[in-house]
Amino acid sequence: MSLYLSRLSLARDAGNAALSNLLDPTDPSEAKNAHHRLLWTLFADGPDRTRDFLWRAEGQGRFFALSKRPPQPHALFAPPEVKEFAPVLAEGDRLTYVLRANATKDRAAISRLPKAEQKSRRVDLVMDLLRAVPKGSRAEVRQDMAKQAAEQWLGRQGAAHGFICEEIFVNDYSVVSLPRQKGRRETHAKLGILDLSGTLRVTDPVAF
């Protein structure tokens, strides 16, 4: 299967400059929502299209995307810089990584709710660990809990996808609120975001 790695930049023209607060807001929650919608303009080439790309904001209107299809040109963006992504890996190869993850697990694993109420429910790993800590002490242990949650989550991901993390650094943990429509009402979904970096070793190139 071919994948495509793209470097994407907002067009630097007067029209975009007039919309800069909408396209690239300074508020982190607003920015994530705006950027998500922006990236969809490059890949939503049909009404039934489901998301088959990953993306990362690099700041100042620049993004990277990894996708199953090359992005489509769009007036809001400069021409995409695209190359085929087909790394050849072997067991034992070591890679450095930079990862932004919404690390969650199925609420059913920790909840006694009826199964009908457990469908599609996810729980943020860091907040789940912090629930056991008195509220007044949470700020002091927040970074430690984030590191513990990251290690556990990446351990499970590695076991399923052919890698072992040798170094894990938690560069940031934040909670953002994203608007979403639920019927006629607009609600807000809270997401815990882990910014991670480190090194990993490939154990199963095919699974990886």
Short mmCIF file of C-alpha atoms in Angstrom, two decimals:
data_model
loop_
_atom_site.label_atom_id
_atom_site.label_comp_id
_atom_site.label_asym_id
_atom_site.label_seq_id
_atom_site.Cartn_x
_atom_site.Cartn_y
_atom_site.Cartn_z
CA MET A 1 0.00 0.00 0.00
CA SER A 2 1.38 3.41 -0.97
CA LEU A 3 1.26 6.28 1.49
CA TYR A 4 1.99 9.93 0.85
CA LEU A 5 3.87 12.36 3.08
CA SER A 6 2.93 15.98 2.41
CA ARG A 7 4.21 19.33 3.62
CA LEU A 8 1.36 21.83 3.52
CA SER A 9 1.39 25.59 4.04
CA LEU A 10 -1.37 28.16 4.07
CA ALA A 11 -1.16 30.48 1.09
CA ARG A 12 0.46 33.82 1.95
CA ASP A 13 -1.92 36.11 0.12
CA ALA A 14 -4.10 39.04 1.08
CA GLY A 15 -7.26 36.93 1.18
CA ASN A 16 -5.82 34.49 3.70
CA ALA A 17 -4.29 37.33 5.72
CA ALA A 18 -7.77 38.79 6.19
CA LEU A 19 -8.95 35.40 7.49
CA SER A 20 -5.90 34.61 9.63
CA ASN A 21 -7.81 34.66 12.94
CA LEU A 22 -10.23 32.07 11.53
CA LEU A 23 -7.72 29.87 9.72
CA ASP A 24 -4.96 29.89 12.34
CA PRO A 25 -6.38 31.06 15.72
CA THR A 26 -4.10 31.74 18.68
CA ASP A 27 -6.37 29.89 21.14
CA PRO A 28 -5.19 26.21 21.25
CA SER A 29 -8.69 24.70 21.30
CA GLU A 30 -9.93 26.93 18.49
CA ALA A 31 -6.77 26.25 16.50
CA LYS A 32 -7.13 22.46 16.67
CA ASN A 33 -10.74 22.68 15.51
CA ALA A 34 -9.91 25.11 12.70
CA HIS A 35 -6.88 23.10 11.55
CA HIS A 36 -8.88 19.86 11.51
CA ARG A 37 -11.47 21.48 9.23
CA LEU A 38 -8.75 23.04 7.08
CA LEU A 39 -6.98 19.75 6.45
CA TRP A 40 -10.26 18.14 5.45
CA THR A 41 -10.51 20.60 2.53
CA LEU A 42 -7.51 18.83 0.98
CA PHE A 43 -8.85 15.29 1.34
CA ALA A 44 -12.67 15.51 1.33
CA ASP A 45 -13.12 14.85 -2.39
CA GLY A 46 -16.46 13.07 -1.94
CA PRO A 47 -19.48 13.28 0.42
CA ASP A 48 -18.94 9.75 1.76
CA ARG A 49 -15.18 10.05 2.29
CA THR A 50 -13.92 8.84 5.68
CA ARG A 51 -10.71 10.13 7.21
CA ASP A 52 -7.70 8.19 5.94
CA PHE A 53 -4.96 10.65 6.88
CA LEU A 54 -2.98 11.79 9.91
CA TRP A 55 -1.80 15.35 10.31
CA ARG A 56 0.34 17.52 12.55
CA ALA A 57 0.49 21.31 12.91
CA GLU A 58 4.01 22.73 12.88
CA GLY A 59 3.04 26.35 13.62
CA GLN A 60 2.73 29.49 11.50
CA GLY A 61 0.25 27.87 9.11
CA ARG A 62 2.43 24.85 8.28
CA PHE A 63 1.36 21.20 8.51
CA PHE A 64 2.52 17.67 7.76
CA ALA A 65 0.09 14.98 6.61
CA LEU A 66 0.45 11.24 6.05
CA SER A 67 -2.31 9.93 3.82
CA LYS A 68 -3.48 7.09 1.61
CA ARG A 69 -4.19 9.62 -1.18
CA PRO A 70 -2.27 12.71 -2.22
CA PRO A 71 -3.92 15.96 -1.08
CA GLN A 72 -5.98 17.94 -3.58
CA PRO A 73 -4.94 21.51 -4.44
CA HIS A 74 -6.98 24.17 -2.64
CA ALA A 75 -7.04 27.96 -2.85
CA LEU A 76 -6.36 28.34 0.88
CA PHE A 77 -3.06 26.44 0.55
CA ALA A 78 0.14 26.86 -1.38
CA PRO A 79 0.77 23.96 -3.82
CA PRO A 80 1.32 20.82 -1.68
CA GLU A 81 4.81 19.32 -1.46
CA VAL A 82 4.17 15.57 -1.73
CA LYS A 83 6.39 12.50 -1.83
CA GLU A 84 5.67 8.79 -1.65
CA PHE A 85 6.22 7.35 1.81
CA ALA A 86 7.52 3.78 1.66
CA PRO A 87 10.22 3.22 4.28
CA VAL A 88 12.06 -0.12 4.22
CA LEU A 89 12.49 -1.26 7.81
CA ALA A 90 14.18 -4.25 9.42
CA GLU A 91 13.90 -5.82 12.85
CA GLY A 92 16.13 -3.93 15.24
CA ASP A 93 15.99 -0.59 13.39
CA ARG A 94 15.88 2.37 15.76
CA LEU A 95 13.84 5.47 15.01
CA THR A 96 13.26 8.79 16.72
CA TYR A 97 9.66 9.95 16.96
CA VAL A 98 7.60 13.04 17.68
CA LEU A 99 3.98 12.22 18.45
CA ARG A 100 0.86 14.12 19.44
CA ALA A 101 -1.69 11.63 20.73
CA ASN A 102 -5.18 11.63 22.17
CA ALA A 103 -4.36 8.67 24.41
CA THR A 104 -7.54 6.92 25.52
CA LYS A 105 -8.92 3.53 26.42
CA ASP A 106 -12.33 1.92 26.34
CA ARG A 107 -14.38 3.04 29.33
CA ALA A 108 -15.78 -0.50 29.52
CA ALA A 109 -12.45 -1.63 30.97
CA ILE A 110 -13.01 0.45 34.10
CA SER A 111 -16.76 1.06 34.19
CA ARG A 112 -19.69 -0.88 35.57
CA LEU A 113 -22.15 0.88 33.27
CA PRO A 114 -24.54 -1.35 31.29
CA LYS A 115 -23.06 -2.44 27.97
CA ALA A 116 -25.62 -0.37 26.06
CA GLU A 117 -24.18 2.77 27.70
CA GLN A 118 -20.56 1.80 27.12
CA LYS A 119 -20.67 1.96 23.33
CA SER A 120 -18.08 4.37 21.85
CA ARG A 121 -17.23 5.77 25.28
CA ARG A 122 -13.55 6.52 25.77
CA VAL A 123 -11.66 7.75 28.81
CA ASP A 124 -8.57 9.96 28.82
CA LEU A 125 -5.67 8.00 30.33
CA VAL A 126 -4.11 10.86 32.27
CA MET A 127 -7.39 12.08 33.75
CA ASP A 128 -8.23 8.49 34.68
CA LEU A 129 -5.02 8.28 36.75
CA LEU A 130 -5.56 11.72 38.28
CA ARG A 131 -9.01 10.75 39.60
CA ALA A 132 -7.29 8.76 42.35
CA VAL A 133 -5.32 11.85 43.47
CA PRO A 134 -6.88 14.46 45.82
CA LYS A 135 -7.85 17.56 43.81
CA GLY A 136 -5.51 19.85 45.70
CA SER A 137 -2.50 17.69 44.83
CA ARG A 138 -3.19 17.02 41.16
CA ALA A 139 -1.06 19.86 39.78
CA GLU A 140 2.00 18.49 41.61
CA VAL A 141 1.74 14.99 40.13
CA ARG A 142 0.20 15.87 36.74
CA GLN A 143 3.47 15.44 34.83
CA ASP A 144 4.27 12.16 36.60
CA MET A 145 0.79 10.82 35.80
CA ALA A 146 1.20 11.92 32.18
CA LYS A 147 4.50 10.02 31.95
CA GLN A 148 2.95 6.90 33.51
CA ALA A 149 -0.05 7.04 31.17
CA ALA A 150 2.20 7.55 28.13
CA GLU A 151 4.41 4.59 29.03
CA GLN A 152 1.42 2.29 29.53
CA TRP A 153 -0.33 3.43 26.35
CA LEU A 154 2.78 3.23 24.14
CA GLY A 155 3.55 -0.18 25.64
CA ARG A 156 0.17 -1.47 24.45
CA GLN A 157 0.54 0.20 21.05
CA GLY A 158 4.00 -1.30 20.61
CA ALA A 159 2.85 -4.80 21.52
CA ALA A 160 0.12 -4.59 18.87
CA HIS A 161 2.13 -2.81 16.18
CA GLY A 162 5.64 -4.21 16.28
CA PHE A 163 7.81 -1.80 18.27
CA ILE A 164 9.28 -1.15 21.71
CA CYS A 165 9.79 2.40 23.00
CA GLU A 166 13.27 2.79 24.46
CA GLU A 167 12.86 6.46 25.45
CA ILE A 168 9.65 8.34 26.19
CA PHE A 169 9.64 12.07 26.93
CA VAL A 170 6.40 13.86 27.78
CA ASN A 171 6.86 17.36 26.43
CA ASP A 172 3.35 18.54 27.29
CA TYR A 173 -0.07 17.43 28.44
CA SER A 174 -3.08 19.65 27.82
CA VAL A 175 -6.85 19.39 27.72
CA VAL A 176 -8.67 21.04 24.82
CA SER A 177 -12.37 21.53 24.24
CA LEU A 178 -13.68 20.99 20.71
CA PRO A 179 -17.20 21.95 19.57
CA ARG A 180 -19.41 19.30 18.00
CA GLN A 181 -23.02 19.06 16.91
CA LYS A 182 -25.35 16.70 18.77
CA GLY A 183 -28.69 16.98 17.05
CA ARG A 184 -29.61 20.65 17.15
CA ARG A 185 -27.36 21.42 20.11
CA GLU A 186 -23.70 22.27 20.04
CA THR A 187 -21.75 20.42 22.72
CA HIS A 188 -18.05 20.34 23.54
CA ALA A 189 -15.84 17.28 23.62
CA LYS A 190 -12.82 17.45 25.92
CA LEU A 191 -9.66 15.77 24.66
CA GLY A 192 -6.46 15.11 26.58
CA ILE A 193 -3.48 15.74 24.32
CA LEU A 194 -0.06 14.20 24.99
CA ASP A 195 2.96 15.61 23.16
CA LEU A 196 5.61 12.88 23.18
CA SER A 197 9.06 12.30 21.74
CA GLY A 198 11.78 9.69 22.12
CA THR A 199 13.27 6.64 20.42
CA LEU A 200 11.81 3.27 19.51
CA ARG A 201 13.07 -0.06 18.21
CA VAL A 202 11.23 -1.98 15.50
CA THR A 203 10.48 -5.57 16.54
CA ASP A 204 8.12 -6.61 13.70
CA PRO A 205 8.54 -4.59 10.48
CA VAL A 206 5.34 -5.96 8.93
CA ALA A 207 3.16 -5.07 11.91
CA PHE A 208 4.91 -1.71 12.23
#
